[in-house]
mmCIF file of C-alpha atoms in Angstrom:
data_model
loop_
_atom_site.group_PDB
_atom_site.id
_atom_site.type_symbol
_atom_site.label_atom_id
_atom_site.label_comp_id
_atom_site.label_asym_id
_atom_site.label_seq_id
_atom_site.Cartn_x
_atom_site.Cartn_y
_atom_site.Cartn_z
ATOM 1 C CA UNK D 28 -6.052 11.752 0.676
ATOM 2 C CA UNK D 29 -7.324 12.974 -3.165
ATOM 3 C CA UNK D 30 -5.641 11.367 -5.928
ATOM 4 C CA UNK D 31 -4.447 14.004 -7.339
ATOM 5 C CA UNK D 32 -2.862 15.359 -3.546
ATOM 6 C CA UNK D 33 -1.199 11.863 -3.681
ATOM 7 C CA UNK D 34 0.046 12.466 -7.404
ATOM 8 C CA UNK D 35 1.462 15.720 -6.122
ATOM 9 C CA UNK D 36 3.366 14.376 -2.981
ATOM 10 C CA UNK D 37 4.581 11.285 -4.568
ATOM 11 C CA UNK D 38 6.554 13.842 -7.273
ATOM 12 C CA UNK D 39 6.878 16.306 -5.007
ATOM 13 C CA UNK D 40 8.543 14.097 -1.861
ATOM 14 C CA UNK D 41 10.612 12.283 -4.115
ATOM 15 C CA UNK D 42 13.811 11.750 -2.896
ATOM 16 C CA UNK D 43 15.976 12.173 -5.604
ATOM 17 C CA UNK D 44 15.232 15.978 -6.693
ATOM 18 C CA UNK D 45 11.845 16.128 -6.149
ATOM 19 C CA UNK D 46 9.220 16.360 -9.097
ATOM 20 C CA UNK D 47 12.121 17.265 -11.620
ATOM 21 C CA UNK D 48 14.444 14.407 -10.509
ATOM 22 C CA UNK D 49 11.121 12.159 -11.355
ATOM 23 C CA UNK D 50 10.317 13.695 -14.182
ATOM 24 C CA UNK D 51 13.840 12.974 -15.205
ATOM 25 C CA UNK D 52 14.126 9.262 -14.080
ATOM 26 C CA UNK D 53 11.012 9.115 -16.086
ATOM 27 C CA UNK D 54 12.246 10.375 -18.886
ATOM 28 C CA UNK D 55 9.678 13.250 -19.099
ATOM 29 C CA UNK D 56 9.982 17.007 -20.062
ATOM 30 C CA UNK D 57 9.379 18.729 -16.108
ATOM 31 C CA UNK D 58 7.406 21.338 -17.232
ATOM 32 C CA UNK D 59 5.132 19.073 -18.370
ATOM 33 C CA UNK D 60 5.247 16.741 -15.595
ATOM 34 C CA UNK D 61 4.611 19.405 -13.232
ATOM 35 C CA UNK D 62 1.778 20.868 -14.624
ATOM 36 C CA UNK D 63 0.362 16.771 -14.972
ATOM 37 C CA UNK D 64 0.556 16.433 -11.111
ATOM 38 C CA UNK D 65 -0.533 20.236 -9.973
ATOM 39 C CA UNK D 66 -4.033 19.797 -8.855
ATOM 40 C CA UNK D 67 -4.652 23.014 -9.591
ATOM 41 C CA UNK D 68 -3.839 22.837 -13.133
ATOM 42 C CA UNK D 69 -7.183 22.296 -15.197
ATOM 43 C CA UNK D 70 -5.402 22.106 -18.678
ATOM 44 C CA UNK D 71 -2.943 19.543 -18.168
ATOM 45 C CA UNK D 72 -3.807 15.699 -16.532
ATOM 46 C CA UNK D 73 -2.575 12.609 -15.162
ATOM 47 C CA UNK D 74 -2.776 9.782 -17.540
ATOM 48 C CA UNK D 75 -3.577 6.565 -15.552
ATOM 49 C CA UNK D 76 -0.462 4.602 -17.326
ATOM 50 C CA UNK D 77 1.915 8.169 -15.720
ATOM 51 C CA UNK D 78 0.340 7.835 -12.370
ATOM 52 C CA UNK D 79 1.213 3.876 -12.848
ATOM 53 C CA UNK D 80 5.096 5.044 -14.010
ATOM 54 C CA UNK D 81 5.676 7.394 -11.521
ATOM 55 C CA UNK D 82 4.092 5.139 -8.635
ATOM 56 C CA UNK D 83 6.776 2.462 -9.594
ATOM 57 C CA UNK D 84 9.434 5.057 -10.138
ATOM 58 C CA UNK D 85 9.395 6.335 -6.909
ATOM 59 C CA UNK D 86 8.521 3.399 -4.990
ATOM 60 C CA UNK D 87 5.632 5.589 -3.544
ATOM 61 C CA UNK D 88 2.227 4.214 -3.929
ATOM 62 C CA UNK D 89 0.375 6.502 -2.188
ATOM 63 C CA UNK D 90 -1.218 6.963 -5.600
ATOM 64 C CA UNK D 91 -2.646 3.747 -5.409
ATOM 65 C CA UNK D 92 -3.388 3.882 -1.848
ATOM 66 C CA UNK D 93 -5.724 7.144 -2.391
ATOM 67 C CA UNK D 94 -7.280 5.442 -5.417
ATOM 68 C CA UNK D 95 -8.610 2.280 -3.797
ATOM 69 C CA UNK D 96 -9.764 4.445 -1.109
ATOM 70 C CA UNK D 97 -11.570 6.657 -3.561
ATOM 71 C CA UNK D 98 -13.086 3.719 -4.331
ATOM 72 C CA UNK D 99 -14.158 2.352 -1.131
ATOM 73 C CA UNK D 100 -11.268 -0.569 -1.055
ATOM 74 C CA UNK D 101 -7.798 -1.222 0.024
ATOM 75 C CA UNK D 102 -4.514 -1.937 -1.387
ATOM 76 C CA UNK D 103 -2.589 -4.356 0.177
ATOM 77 C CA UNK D 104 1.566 -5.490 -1.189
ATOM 78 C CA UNK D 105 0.890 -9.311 -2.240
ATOM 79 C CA UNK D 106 3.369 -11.377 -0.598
ATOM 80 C CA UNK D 107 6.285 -12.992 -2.704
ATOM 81 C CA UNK D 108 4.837 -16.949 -1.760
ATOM 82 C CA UNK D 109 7.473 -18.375 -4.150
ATOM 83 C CA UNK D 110 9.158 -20.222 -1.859
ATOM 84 C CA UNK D 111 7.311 -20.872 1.374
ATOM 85 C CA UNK D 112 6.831 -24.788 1.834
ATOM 86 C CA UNK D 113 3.631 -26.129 3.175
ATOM 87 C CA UNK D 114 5.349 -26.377 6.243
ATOM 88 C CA UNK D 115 5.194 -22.967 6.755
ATOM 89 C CA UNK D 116 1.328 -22.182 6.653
ATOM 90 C CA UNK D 117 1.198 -23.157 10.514
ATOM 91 C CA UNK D 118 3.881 -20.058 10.795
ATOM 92 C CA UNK D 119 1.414 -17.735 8.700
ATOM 93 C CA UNK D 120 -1.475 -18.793 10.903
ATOM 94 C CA UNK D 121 0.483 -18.057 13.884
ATOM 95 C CA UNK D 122 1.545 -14.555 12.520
ATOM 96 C CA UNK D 123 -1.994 -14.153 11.679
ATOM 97 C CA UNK D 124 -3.286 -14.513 15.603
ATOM 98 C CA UNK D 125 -0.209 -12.782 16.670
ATOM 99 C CA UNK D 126 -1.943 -9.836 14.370
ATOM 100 C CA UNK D 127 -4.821 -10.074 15.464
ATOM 101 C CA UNK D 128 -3.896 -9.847 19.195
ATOM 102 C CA UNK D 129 -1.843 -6.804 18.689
ATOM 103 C CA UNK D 130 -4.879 -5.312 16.823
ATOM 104 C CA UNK D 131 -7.263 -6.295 19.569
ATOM 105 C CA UNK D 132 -4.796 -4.579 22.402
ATOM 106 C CA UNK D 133 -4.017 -1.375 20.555
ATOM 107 C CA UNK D 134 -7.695 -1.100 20.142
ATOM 108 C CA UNK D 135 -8.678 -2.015 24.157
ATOM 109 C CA UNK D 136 -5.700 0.859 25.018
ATOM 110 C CA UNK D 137 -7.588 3.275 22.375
ATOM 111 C CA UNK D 138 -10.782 3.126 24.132
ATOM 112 C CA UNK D 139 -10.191 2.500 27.520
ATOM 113 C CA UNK D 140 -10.409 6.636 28.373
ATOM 114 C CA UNK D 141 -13.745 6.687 25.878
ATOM 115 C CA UNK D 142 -11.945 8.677 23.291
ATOM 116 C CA UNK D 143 -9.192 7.877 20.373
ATOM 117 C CA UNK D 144 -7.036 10.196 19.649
ATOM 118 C CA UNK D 145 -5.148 10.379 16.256
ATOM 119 C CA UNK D 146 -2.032 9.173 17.559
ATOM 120 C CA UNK D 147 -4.098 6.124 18.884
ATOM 121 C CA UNK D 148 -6.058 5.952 15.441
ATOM 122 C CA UNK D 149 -3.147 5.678 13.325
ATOM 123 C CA UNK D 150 -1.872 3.126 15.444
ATOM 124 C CA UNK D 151 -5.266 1.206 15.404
ATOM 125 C CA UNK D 152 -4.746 1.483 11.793
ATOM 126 C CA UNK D 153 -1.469 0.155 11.185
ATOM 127 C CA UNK D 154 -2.430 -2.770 13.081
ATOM 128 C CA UNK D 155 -5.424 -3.340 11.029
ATOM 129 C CA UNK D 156 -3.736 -3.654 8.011
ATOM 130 C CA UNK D 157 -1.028 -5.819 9.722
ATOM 131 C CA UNK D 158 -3.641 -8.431 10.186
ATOM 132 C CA UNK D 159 -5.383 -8.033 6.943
ATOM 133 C CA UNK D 160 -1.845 -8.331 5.205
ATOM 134 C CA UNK D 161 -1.422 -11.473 7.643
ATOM 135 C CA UNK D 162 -4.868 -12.771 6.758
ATOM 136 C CA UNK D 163 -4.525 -12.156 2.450
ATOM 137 C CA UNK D 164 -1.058 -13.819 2.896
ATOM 138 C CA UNK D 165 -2.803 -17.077 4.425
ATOM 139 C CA UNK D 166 -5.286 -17.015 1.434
ATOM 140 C CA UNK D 167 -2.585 -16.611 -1.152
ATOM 141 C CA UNK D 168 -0.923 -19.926 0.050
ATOM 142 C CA UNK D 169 -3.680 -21.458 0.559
ATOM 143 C CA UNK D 170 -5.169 -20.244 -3.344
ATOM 144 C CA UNK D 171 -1.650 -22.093 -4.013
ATOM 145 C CA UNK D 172 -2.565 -25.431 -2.241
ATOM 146 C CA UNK D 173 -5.822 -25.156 -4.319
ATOM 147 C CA UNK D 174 -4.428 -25.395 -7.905
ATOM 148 C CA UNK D 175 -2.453 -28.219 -6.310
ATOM 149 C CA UNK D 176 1.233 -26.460 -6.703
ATOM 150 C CA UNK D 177 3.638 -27.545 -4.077
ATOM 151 C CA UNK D 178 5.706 -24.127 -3.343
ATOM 152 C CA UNK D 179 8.902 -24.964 -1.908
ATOM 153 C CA UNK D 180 8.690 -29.073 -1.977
#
């Protein structure tokens, strides 16, 4: 998705009123607002720090999402390793290979007719980043093992 389609349904799809009721929580004018998220609008843009606000407003990030893939990357929710013990990293490595074998069956269903549909796509997709998020969470802890911090000892 465009950034600027992603600005729009973020304030648009907001639950509580839609672009006005963000523009309000926000604490901006909605006239304004509205014109900052049309794509259509040439006059009027989306300052980086208001894409940032409203993102974190609305708990929608598909903002962030359609930048990094603008961008050729993805955007992955780091995990809250506060207070996972060392104990624990055998449980990550198991979630990781439980990932990972979800991802590889979803994938052998997909293509066992020779074609993936978009139901079967998405699907392949939601697995993927399952296992990335699986994978970056191993590396976090690990990153935390590095420094030698002892999380949850």
């Amino acid at each position: 998705m465009d950034v600027m389609q992603a600005a729009y349904r973020v304030a648009h799809d907001f639950k509580q009123g839609g672009a006005t009721g963000l523009a309000r929580q926000m604490g901006l004018p909605s006239g304004t607002f509205l014109n900052r998220v049309n794509p259509e609008q040439d006059t009027h843009t989306l300052p980086l720090g208001m894409a940032v606000a409203m993102s974190l407003a609305a708990r929608d990030f598909r903002v962030l999402h359609a930048f990094a893939d603008t961008c050729g990357h993805l955007a992955f929710l780091k995990p809250d390793l506060s207070r996972v013990s060392d104990a624990s990293l055998l449980e990550m490595v198991l979630r990781r290979d439980v990932a990972l074998g979800s991802f590889a069956g979803v994938v052998e269903s997909a293509i066992d007719d020779g074609a993936i549909d978009p139901v079967e796509m998405a699907r392949i997709e939601e697995t993927a980043y399952d296992l990335a998020a699986a994978v970056l969470e191993m590396v976090e802890r690990l990153r935390g093992l590095r420094r030698g911090s002892r999380h949850g000892q």
